[in-house]
Coordinates of C-alpha atoms and ligand atoms in Angstrom, one line a residue:
M1 CA 93.9 -52.2 155.1
A2 CA 97.2 -50.8 154.1
G3 CA 97.5 -49.3 157.6
F4 CA 96.9 -52.7 159.2
T5 CA 99.5 -54.4 156.9
A6 CA 102.0 -51.7 157.8
F7 CA 101.2 -52.3 161.5
L8 CA 101.7 -56.1 161.1
L9 CA 105.0 -55.5 159.3
A10 CA 106.2 -53.2 162.0
F11 CA 105.2 -55.7 164.7
F12 CA 107.2 -58.4 163.0
I13 CA 110.3 -56.3 162.5
V14 CA 110.4 -55.3 166.2
N15 CA 109.3 -58.6 167.8
L16 CA 110.2 -61.3 165.4
C17 CA 113.1 -62.2 163.2
L18 CA 113.5 -64.9 160.5
Y19 CA 116.2 -67.2 161.9
D20 CA 117.1 -70.3 159.8
G21 CA 113.8 -69.9 157.9
V22 CA 111.7 -69.8 161.2
W23 CA 110.1 -66.7 162.7
A24 CA 111.4 -66.3 166.2
L25 CA 111.4 -63.6 168.9
T26 CA 114.2 -61.1 168.6
G27 CA 116.8 -60.7 171.4
P28 CA 115.5 -57.2 172.3
Q29 CA 112.0 -58.6 172.5
I30 CA 113.0 -61.5 174.8
A31 CA 115.1 -59.1 176.9
Q32 CA 112.1 -56.7 177.3
D33 CA 109.7 -59.6 178.3
L34 CA 112.1 -61.1 180.8
K35 CA 113.1 -57.9 182.4
K36 CA 109.4 -57.3 183.2
S37 CA 108.8 -60.7 184.8
L38 CA 112.1 -61.6 186.6
S39 CA 113.1 -60.5 190.1
A40 CA 115.2 -57.3 190.6
G41 CA 118.5 -59.2 191.1
S42 CA 118.3 -60.8 187.7
E43 CA 120.2 -59.4 184.8
V44 CA 119.5 -59.6 181.0
F45 CA 122.2 -58.8 178.4
L46 CA 122.1 -58.4 174.7
P47 CA 125.3 -59.3 172.8
S48 CA 125.5 -55.6 171.7
D49 CA 125.7 -54.5 175.4
P50 CA 129.2 -53.5 176.4
A51 CA 128.7 -55.6 179.6
Y52 CA 127.9 -58.8 177.7
A53 CA 131.6 -59.7 177.3
N54 CA 132.5 -59.5 181.0
Q55 CA 129.3 -60.1 182.8
T56 CA 128.2 -63.3 181.0
T57 CA 129.9 -66.7 180.9
A58 CA 132.0 -67.0 177.8
R59 CA 132.4 -70.3 176.1
W60 CA 135.7 -72.2 176.3
E61 CA 135.4 -73.7 172.8
I62 CA 134.3 -71.9 169.7
T63 CA 134.7 -74.4 166.9
A64 CA 131.1 -75.7 167.3
A65 CA 129.7 -73.3 169.8
P66 CA 126.0 -72.3 170.2
T67 CA 125.0 -68.8 169.2
Y68 CA 122.9 -66.5 171.3
V69 CA 120.8 -63.4 170.8
V70 CA 120.4 -62.8 174.6
A71 CA 121.9 -64.0 177.9
V72 CA 119.9 -64.0 181.2
K73 CA 121.3 -64.3 184.7
P74 CA 118.5 -65.3 187.0
D75 CA 118.7 -64.5 190.7
S76 CA 116.5 -67.3 192.1
I77 CA 115.1 -70.7 191.3
V78 CA 111.8 -69.0 190.7
D79 CA 113.4 -66.8 188.1
V80 CA 114.8 -70.0 186.4
Q81 CA 111.4 -71.5 186.4
K82 CA 110.0 -68.3 184.8
I83 CA 112.6 -68.4 182.1
V84 CA 112.0 -72.1 181.3
K85 CA 108.3 -71.5 181.1
Y86 CA 108.7 -68.4 178.9
A87 CA 111.1 -70.2 176.6
A88 CA 108.8 -73.2 176.2
K89 CA 105.8 -71.0 175.5
N90 CA 107.6 -68.8 173.0
N91 CA 109.7 -71.5 171.3
V92 CA 112.9 -69.8 172.4
S93 CA 115.8 -72.3 172.2
F94 CA 118.1 -72.1 175.2
L95 CA 121.0 -73.7 177.0
A96 CA 121.8 -73.7 180.7
T97 CA 125.3 -72.3 181.1
G98 CA 127.4 -73.4 184.1
A99 CA 131.0 -72.6 183.4
G100 CA 130.8 -72.8 179.6
H101 CA 133.3 -75.7 179.1
G102 CA 131.0 -78.1 177.2
Y103 CA 132.4 -78.7 173.7
T104 CA 130.4 -81.4 171.9
N105 CA 129.5 -80.5 168.3
T106 CA 125.8 -81.0 169.0
L107 CA 125.9 -77.6 170.7
S108 CA 126.3 -76.0 167.3
A109 CA 122.7 -76.9 166.5
L110 CA 121.6 -74.1 168.9
H111 CA 121.3 -70.9 166.8
N112 CA 120.3 -67.5 168.0
G113 CA 119.2 -68.8 171.3
L114 CA 119.1 -67.7 175.0
S115 CA 122.0 -68.4 177.4
L116 CA 120.5 -69.2 180.8
D117 CA 123.6 -68.2 182.6
L118 CA 123.8 -69.6 186.2
G119 CA 126.5 -67.2 187.2
N120 CA 124.5 -65.9 190.2
F121 CA 124.3 -69.4 191.7
S122 CA 127.8 -69.5 193.1
T123 CA 127.7 -70.3 196.8
I124 CA 129.8 -73.0 198.5
E125 CA 128.5 -74.3 201.9
I126 CA 130.6 -77.0 203.6
D127 CA 129.2 -78.9 206.5
S128 CA 132.2 -80.7 207.9
A129 CA 130.3 -82.5 210.6
A130 CA 127.8 -84.0 208.1
N131 CA 130.5 -84.5 205.4
T132 CA 128.6 -82.6 202.7
V133 CA 129.0 -79.6 200.5
K134 CA 126.2 -77.7 198.8
I135 CA 127.2 -75.6 195.8
G136 CA 125.5 -73.3 193.3
G137 CA 125.0 -74.5 189.7
S138 CA 127.8 -72.5 188.2
V139 CA 130.6 -73.2 190.7
R140 CA 133.9 -74.2 189.1
A141 CA 136.1 -77.0 190.3
A142 CA 138.9 -74.6 191.3
R143 CA 136.9 -72.7 194.0
L144 CA 135.4 -75.9 195.3
I145 CA 138.6 -77.8 195.7
A146 CA 140.4 -74.9 197.4
A147 CA 137.5 -74.7 199.9
L148 CA 137.5 -78.4 200.5
Q149 CA 141.3 -78.6 201.0
D150 CA 141.0 -75.8 203.6
A151 CA 138.4 -77.9 205.4
G152 CA 140.5 -81.1 205.3
K153 CA 138.1 -82.7 202.9
E154 CA 138.1 -84.0 199.3
M155 CA 135.9 -85.5 196.6
P156 CA 136.4 -86.7 193.0
V157 CA 137.0 -83.9 190.6
G158 CA 138.3 -83.7 187.0
Q159 CA 141.7 -83.2 185.5
C160 CA 141.0 -79.5 184.9
T161 CA 139.9 -77.0 187.4
C162 CA 138.1 -74.4 185.2
I163 CA 135.1 -76.7 184.4
G164 CA 131.7 -76.3 186.1
M165 CA 131.2 -78.8 188.9
T166 CA 127.5 -79.2 188.1
G167 CA 127.9 -79.7 184.3
F168 CA 130.8 -82.2 185.1
S169 CA 128.7 -84.2 187.6
L170 CA 125.6 -84.3 185.3
G171 CA 127.6 -86.4 182.9
G172 CA 129.2 -88.6 185.6
G173 CA 132.4 -86.7 186.2
I174 CA 135.7 -88.7 186.2
G175 CA 139.1 -87.8 187.5
P176 CA 142.2 -88.9 189.3
Y177 CA 140.4 -89.8 192.6
S178 CA 137.8 -91.8 190.8
G179 CA 139.8 -94.9 191.9
L180 CA 138.9 -94.0 195.5
Y181 CA 135.4 -92.6 195.1
G182 CA 134.0 -93.4 191.6
T183 CA 132.3 -90.6 189.6
A184 CA 131.4 -87.2 191.0
S185 CA 127.8 -88.2 190.4
D186 CA 128.3 -91.2 192.7
S187 CA 128.9 -88.6 195.5
V188 CA 125.8 -86.5 194.7
A189 CA 123.3 -86.5 197.6
E190 CA 120.7 -84.0 196.5
I191 CA 119.8 -81.7 193.5
E192 CA 117.6 -78.6 193.4
M193 CA 116.3 -78.0 189.9
V194 CA 113.7 -76.8 187.5
T195 CA 112.6 -79.6 185.1
G196 CA 111.8 -79.2 181.4
A197 CA 108.2 -79.5 182.5
G198 CA 108.6 -76.3 184.5
E199 CA 108.5 -77.8 188.0
I200 CA 110.8 -76.9 190.9
L201 CA 112.0 -80.1 192.4
T202 CA 114.4 -81.4 195.1
V203 CA 115.7 -84.7 193.8
S204 CA 117.5 -87.4 195.8
Q205 CA 117.5 -91.1 196.6
S206 CA 114.2 -90.5 198.5
Q207 CA 112.6 -87.8 196.4
H208 CA 111.9 -88.5 192.7
P209 CA 114.5 -91.4 192.7
D210 CA 113.8 -92.1 189.1
L211 CA 114.9 -88.6 188.0
F212 CA 117.8 -88.7 190.6
W213 CA 119.0 -91.9 188.8
G214 CA 118.9 -90.1 185.4
M215 CA 120.5 -86.9 186.6
K216 CA 123.6 -88.9 187.5
G217 CA 125.1 -89.5 184.1
A218 CA 122.5 -87.9 181.7
G219 CA 121.5 -84.9 183.8
F220 CA 121.7 -82.2 181.1
N221 CA 118.7 -83.8 179.5
Y222 CA 116.1 -83.0 182.1
G223 CA 116.4 -79.5 183.5
V224 CA 118.3 -76.7 185.1
V225 CA 120.2 -77.3 188.3
T226 CA 120.5 -74.4 190.7
A227 CA 122.2 -76.3 193.6
I228 CA 123.8 -79.6 194.1
T229 CA 124.8 -81.3 197.4
Y230 CA 127.7 -83.8 197.5
N231 CA 128.9 -86.3 200.1
I232 CA 132.6 -85.4 200.8
Y233 CA 135.4 -87.4 202.4
N234 CA 138.2 -86.8 204.9
A235 CA 141.4 -85.9 203.0
T236 CA 143.5 -88.9 202.1
N237 CA 147.2 -88.9 202.9
G238 CA 147.0 -85.7 204.9
G239 CA 145.6 -83.8 201.8
Q240 CA 148.9 -84.4 199.9
A241 CA 149.3 -86.3 196.6
L242 CA 152.3 -87.3 194.6
N243 CA 152.6 -86.3 191.0
A244 CA 155.1 -88.1 188.8
D245 CA 155.6 -87.1 185.1
M246 CA 158.0 -88.9 182.8
T247 CA 158.6 -88.7 179.0
F248 CA 159.4 -91.6 176.7
P249 CA 160.4 -91.4 173.0
G250 CA 157.7 -92.8 170.7
S251 CA 160.0 -95.7 169.8
Q252 CA 159.4 -97.1 173.4
N253 CA 155.7 -97.0 173.1
G254 CA 155.2 -100.8 172.9
S255 CA 157.0 -101.2 176.2
V256 CA 155.0 -98.4 177.8
W257 CA 151.7 -100.1 176.7
E258 CA 152.9 -103.5 178.0
L259 CA 153.4 -101.9 181.4
A260 CA 150.1 -100.1 181.3
R261 CA 148.4 -103.4 180.6
S262 CA 150.0 -105.0 183.6
F263 CA 147.9 -102.7 185.8
V264 CA 144.6 -104.0 184.3
G265 CA 143.0 -106.2 187.1
N266 CA 145.8 -105.1 189.4
H267 CA 145.3 -101.3 189.8
P268 CA 145.7 -99.8 193.3
K269 CA 142.8 -97.5 194.1
E270 CA 145.2 -94.6 195.1
L271 CA 146.9 -94.5 191.7
A272 CA 145.6 -92.7 188.5
I273 CA 147.6 -93.0 185.3
T274 CA 147.3 -90.7 182.2
F275 CA 149.3 -91.0 179.0
S276 CA 149.6 -88.2 176.6
I277 CA 150.7 -89.1 173.1
Q278 CA 152.0 -86.1 171.2
Y279 CA 154.3 -85.0 168.3
N280 CA 157.6 -83.5 169.1
A281 CA 158.0 -81.2 166.1
T282 CA 161.6 -80.3 167.1
L283 CA 162.7 -83.9 167.1
G284 CA 160.3 -84.9 164.3
E285 CA 159.0 -87.9 166.4
M286 CA 156.3 -89.0 168.8
A287 CA 156.6 -88.6 172.5
I288 CA 154.7 -90.4 175.3
V289 CA 154.3 -88.5 178.5
G290 CA 153.2 -90.6 181.4
N291 CA 151.5 -89.0 184.5
F292 CA 151.0 -90.9 187.8
I293 CA 149.0 -89.3 190.6
Y294 CA 149.2 -91.2 193.9
A295 CA 147.4 -90.6 197.1
G296 CA 149.9 -92.2 199.4
P297 CA 153.6 -92.4 200.5
L298 CA 156.5 -92.0 198.1
E299 CA 157.9 -95.5 198.7
N300 CA 154.7 -97.1 197.6
L301 CA 154.5 -95.0 194.4
T302 CA 158.2 -95.7 193.6
A303 CA 157.6 -99.4 193.9
L304 CA 154.6 -99.1 191.5
I305 CA 156.3 -97.1 188.8
Q306 CA 159.7 -98.7 189.0
P307 CA 159.1 -100.7 185.8
F308 CA 158.5 -97.4 184.0
L309 CA 161.6 -95.9 185.6
D310 CA 163.5 -98.9 184.4
L311 CA 162.7 -97.8 180.9
Q312 CA 164.9 -94.8 181.7
P313 CA 162.5 -91.9 180.7
A314 CA 164.1 -89.0 178.9
A315 CA 162.6 -86.6 181.4
L316 CA 161.3 -87.2 185.0
N317 CA 159.7 -85.1 187.6
I318 CA 158.3 -86.3 190.9
S319 CA 156.8 -83.9 193.4
S320 CA 154.5 -83.8 196.4
V321 CA 151.5 -81.4 195.9
P322 CA 148.4 -80.5 197.9
W323 CA 145.4 -82.4 196.6
K324 CA 143.9 -79.1 195.2
D325 CA 147.0 -78.7 193.0
V326 CA 146.9 -82.2 191.4
A327 CA 145.3 -80.9 188.2
S328 CA 147.7 -77.9 187.8
S329 CA 150.7 -80.2 188.3
A330 CA 149.9 -83.2 186.1
L331 CA 151.7 -83.7 182.8
Y332 CA 154.2 -81.0 183.7
G333 CA 151.2 -78.6 184.2
A334 CA 149.9 -78.9 180.6
T335 CA 146.5 -80.4 181.4
N336 CA 145.2 -77.6 183.4
Q337 CA 146.7 -74.9 181.2
G338 CA 144.5 -76.2 178.3
C339 CA 141.5 -75.5 180.5
A340 CA 142.2 -71.9 181.1
G341 CA 141.0 -69.1 178.8
T342 CA 138.1 -69.0 176.4
G343 CA 137.6 -68.9 172.6
V344 CA 139.6 -72.1 172.0
E345 CA 139.5 -73.8 168.6
Y346 CA 139.1 -77.5 169.5
V347 CA 138.1 -80.6 167.6
P348 CA 137.3 -83.4 170.1
Y349 CA 137.0 -87.2 169.5
A350 CA 136.9 -89.9 172.1
V351 CA 136.3 -93.6 172.7
N352 CA 136.3 -95.8 175.7
L353 CA 138.7 -98.8 175.8
Y354 CA 137.8 -102.0 177.6
Q355 CA 141.3 -103.5 177.3
I356 CA 144.8 -102.5 176.4
D357 CA 145.6 -104.2 173.2
V358 CA 149.3 -103.5 172.7
P359 CA 149.5 -104.1 168.9
S360 CA 146.5 -101.8 168.4
M361 CA 148.1 -99.1 170.5
V362 CA 151.4 -99.4 168.6
A363 CA 149.4 -99.1 165.3
V364 CA 147.8 -95.8 166.7
V365 CA 151.2 -94.4 167.5
N366 CA 152.6 -95.4 164.1
F367 CA 149.6 -93.8 162.3
M368 CA 150.0 -90.6 164.4
N369 CA 153.7 -90.5 163.6
K370 CA 153.3 -90.9 159.9
T371 CA 150.3 -88.5 159.6
M372 CA 151.7 -85.8 161.9
A373 CA 155.1 -85.7 160.2
A374 CA 153.4 -85.2 156.9
T375 CA 150.6 -82.8 158.0
P376 CA 151.7 -79.7 160.1
D377 CA 148.0 -78.8 160.7
V378 CA 147.6 -81.8 163.0
Q379 CA 150.8 -81.5 164.9
T380 CA 149.1 -79.8 167.8
A381 CA 146.8 -82.7 168.4
V382 CA 147.2 -84.8 171.6
V383 CA 145.8 -88.2 172.4
A384 CA 145.2 -88.5 176.1
L385 CA 144.5 -91.9 177.8
A386 CA 143.1 -91.8 181.3
Q387 CA 143.6 -95.1 183.1
Y388 CA 141.8 -94.9 186.5
A389 CA 141.6 -97.7 189.0
P390 CA 138.2 -99.5 188.8
S391 CA 137.7 -99.8 192.5
G392 CA 135.9 -96.5 193.0
F393 CA 133.6 -97.1 190.0
Q394 CA 132.8 -100.6 191.4
L395 CA 131.7 -99.2 194.8
H396 CA 128.4 -98.5 193.1
A397 CA 126.3 -100.9 191.1
D398 CA 125.8 -100.2 187.4
A399 CA 122.0 -99.9 188.1
S400 CA 122.7 -97.1 190.7
S401 CA 122.8 -94.3 188.1
A402 CA 122.7 -93.5 184.4
F403 CA 126.5 -93.4 184.2
P404 CA 127.1 -96.5 182.1
Y405 CA 130.9 -97.0 181.9
R406 CA 132.1 -98.5 185.2
D407 CA 134.1 -101.2 183.4
A408 CA 136.1 -99.0 181.0
V409 CA 139.8 -99.5 181.3
I410 CA 140.8 -96.3 179.5
F411 CA 138.9 -93.2 178.7
A412 CA 140.6 -92.1 175.5
Q413 CA 140.4 -88.6 174.0
I414 CA 141.8 -87.2 170.8
D415 CA 142.3 -83.5 171.6
G416 CA 142.4 -81.5 168.3
F417 CA 143.7 -78.2 169.6
A418 CA 144.3 -75.4 167.0
F419 CA 145.4 -71.8 167.1
S420 CA 143.0 -70.8 164.4
A421 CA 140.1 -72.2 162.4
T422 CA 142.3 -73.2 159.4
P423 CA 143.4 -76.6 160.7
V424 CA 139.9 -77.6 161.8
P425 CA 139.2 -79.8 158.7
A426 CA 142.5 -81.6 159.0
L427 CA 142.1 -82.1 162.7
T428 CA 138.6 -83.5 162.1
A429 CA 139.8 -86.0 159.6
F430 CA 142.7 -86.9 161.8
G431 CA 140.6 -87.3 165.0
A432 CA 138.1 -89.5 163.2
S433 CA 140.8 -91.8 161.9
V434 CA 142.5 -92.1 165.3
R435 CA 139.2 -92.8 167.0
D436 CA 138.5 -95.6 164.4
L437 CA 142.0 -97.1 165.1
L438 CA 141.5 -96.9 168.9
H439 CA 138.0 -98.4 168.6
K440 CA 139.4 -101.4 166.7
G441 CA 141.4 -102.4 169.7
S442 CA 138.8 -101.3 172.3
G443 CA 137.4 -104.7 173.0
K444 CA 133.9 -103.7 171.9
T445 CA 132.4 -103.9 168.5
E446 CA 130.0 -101.0 169.2
L447 CA 131.4 -97.5 169.7
Q448 CA 131.2 -96.4 173.4
T449 CA 132.1 -92.9 174.3
Y450 CA 132.1 -91.1 177.6
V451 CA 129.4 -88.5 177.1
H452 CA 131.5 -85.5 178.2
F453 CA 134.4 -86.3 175.8
A454 CA 132.2 -87.0 172.8
H455 CA 132.6 -85.4 169.4
G456 CA 128.8 -85.3 168.9
D457 CA 128.5 -87.8 165.9
E458 CA 128.4 -91.0 168.0
G459 CA 124.7 -91.0 168.9
E460 CA 122.7 -91.8 172.0
A461 CA 123.6 -95.5 172.2
A462 CA 127.3 -94.7 172.3
W463 CA 126.8 -92.0 175.1
Y464 CA 124.3 -93.8 177.2
T465 CA 124.3 -97.5 176.1
E466 CA 121.3 -99.4 174.7
G467 CA 120.8 -100.9 178.2
K468 CA 120.0 -97.5 179.8
L469 CA 118.2 -95.7 177.0
R470 CA 114.8 -97.1 177.7
S471 CA 114.7 -95.7 181.2
L472 CA 116.3 -92.4 180.0
K473 CA 113.7 -92.0 177.3
A474 CA 110.9 -92.7 179.8
L475 CA 112.3 -89.9 182.0
K476 CA 112.5 -87.6 179.1
A477 CA 108.8 -88.0 178.4
V478 CA 107.9 -87.0 182.0
Y479 CA 110.5 -84.4 182.9
D480 CA 111.2 -82.8 179.5
P481 CA 108.2 -83.6 177.3
R482 CA 108.9 -80.7 174.9
G483 CA 112.5 -81.6 174.4
L484 CA 113.8 -78.3 175.6
F485 CA 117.1 -79.9 176.8
S486 CA 118.2 -81.3 173.5
F487 CA 121.5 -79.6 172.6
Y488 CA 124.1 -81.5 174.6
N489 CA 124.5 -85.1 173.4
A490 CA 120.8 -85.6 174.0
V491 CA 118.8 -88.7 174.6
G492 CA 116.9 -89.1 171.3
R493 CA 119.8 -87.9 169.1
R494 CA 121.1 -90.5 166.6
G495 CA 124.6 -90.6 165.3
G496 CA 125.6 -88.5 162.3
N497 CA 127.8 -85.8 161.1
Y498 CA 127.6 -82.3 162.6
T499 CA 129.0 -79.2 160.9
T500 CA 131.3 -77.2 163.0
R501 CA 130.5 -73.8 161.5
Ligands
FAD1 C1 139.7 -78.5 179.3 C2 138.7 -79.5 179.8 C3 139.0 -80.5 180.7 C4 138.0 -81.4 181.1 N1 138.4 -82.5 181.9 C5 137.4 -83.3 182.3 C6 137.7 -84.4 183.2 O1 138.9 -84.5 183.7 N2 136.7 -85.2 183.6 C7 135.5 -85.1 183.1 O2 134.6 -85.9 183.5 N3 135.1 -84.1 182.3 C8 136.1 -83.2 181.9 N4 135.8 -82.2 181.0 C9 134.4 -82.2 180.4 C10 133.5 -81.4 181.3 O3 133.1 -82.1 182.4 C11 132.2 -81.0 180.5 O4 132.6 -80.2 179.4 C12 131.2 -80.3 181.4 O5 130.0 -80.2 180.7 C13 131.6 -78.8 181.7 O6 130.6 -78.2 182.4 P1 130.5 -76.6 182.3 O7 129.5 -76.2 183.3 O8 131.9 -76.1 182.4 O9 130.0 -76.5 180.8 P2 128.7 -75.8 180.1 O10 129.1 -75.7 178.7 O11 128.3 -74.6 180.9 O12 127.7 -77.0 180.3 C14 127.8 -78.2 179.6 C15 126.5 -78.9 179.6 O13 126.0 -79.1 180.9 C16 124.8 -78.3 181.1 N5 124.9 -77.7 182.4 C17 125.9 -77.0 183.0 N6 125.6 -76.5 184.2 C18 124.3 -76.8 184.3 C19 123.3 -76.6 185.4 N7 123.7 -75.9 186.4 N8 122.1 -77.1 185.2 C20 121.7 -77.8 184.1 N9 122.6 -78.0 183.1 C21 123.8 -77.6 183.2 C22 124.8 -77.3 180.0 O14 123.5 -76.9 179.7 C23 125.4 -78.1 178.9 O15 124.4 -79.0 178.3 C24 136.7 -81.3 180.6 C25 136.4 -80.2 179.7 C26 137.4 -79.3 179.3 C27 137.0 -78.2 178.4

């Protein structure tokens, strides 16, 4: 009997570990099991392996990051299917990793899990005649846009080029050319995936159209995408765009918001506007940086932004850049710089605005000015307001996909950047207060937040809207019945607080 007890004890120590009060398979055990069953081209890494750091995809944000005991890089869709089935059978929590730039606090609920790293799915195949591009599930925007520019093509991409195209598109995917084409998900033609039910499926308008609908806006709820095909478009304006950056002192913010409001209902599809509200510690005052990206000739842009120029900005830069360099040029290059690197301390908050209410916006800037002057820990925070033309969003009916925010006027983000963990509590309190103030002037009583910009405490109705949740839940029951895909602002998750460490 004593021998049997000793055997059982040894078995548990080698194979199982008590994580968060639950017995779970150890990383070495999972690694051993998967190495046996996956194809030769697949790779399995333990965090203790020297290769883990440079062979697996690191996370951009660490403030609320998931933790892993093993990372697996499958080589084929069949390998992905095996991993999903293994994880389901053995209660191994996992997350598909594209480019690792997701940052919602709900990710911090994944402890001691498995990173299903799609790094081996990295091909880009452009078919210029058919106007399509097929990419692997981990391709980053930077590689795709360089290849599209070379081919004389374009499609909607985000403001930063390090993010994974698949992850971006599964939540909708918004950016400067959304005025022309809508969300990235509006351009998706076909998806190859393994569902949470363990099935390999090709999903499109004609194959599993119900799931196709859900994948375009809530896609990270239903499975792992190994490849995605987009419709692409001939380059606008010869593949060149204009980038205009200008800086205003905070004291002019009311005039800036009045001008921003004049574009509502009157916004040319070729123009994307972003405002960055930040604290100038040297001057001890707020600054508003306006960025205007225009897919057309200089004289047209100049006419559009003349009222802003008449405010005599303190700094001004206008340049012509290839489409692929739009992200790296905008806001004097600051937006894309924030995307680079990994291990960033970051506290996100966000809210969609459905109007520009000038007194509310002035109140936000006043609050920021007062709080930031008094609290050095929050002086690195930036409020970014993306005001895209509605025309692209309106090319597609609301019912065409799970993406629910075609009528948002501004996608507002409170970016709580920090150089260490120390300011995280102050940035959290600051971000929540600024979100509340922005929400008051948003034109909606309920909180609505673009799912990719969310903090994680908003809940499913804020990310997906009540109107879409019924269908999304029905899809969840069919395609992810065990709730394997539940760590990223998931359908079924209510609002509430999430600890960051
Ligand atoms: C600096 C920065 C700038 C950004 N700018 C924009 C912007 O301009 N517009 C915009 O819309 N968004 C923007 N985002 C948000 C971005 O779109 C999301 O963070 C997106 O999830 C990133 O995808 P990823 O593959 O890099 O991240 P990951 O962390 O790898 O993935 C995020 C989520 O998507 C899932 N996922 C990723 N790949 C796959 C796959 N192949 N199959 C199944 N699930 C997958 C993951 O499981 C996870 O749930 C920005 C993010 C950052 C950090």
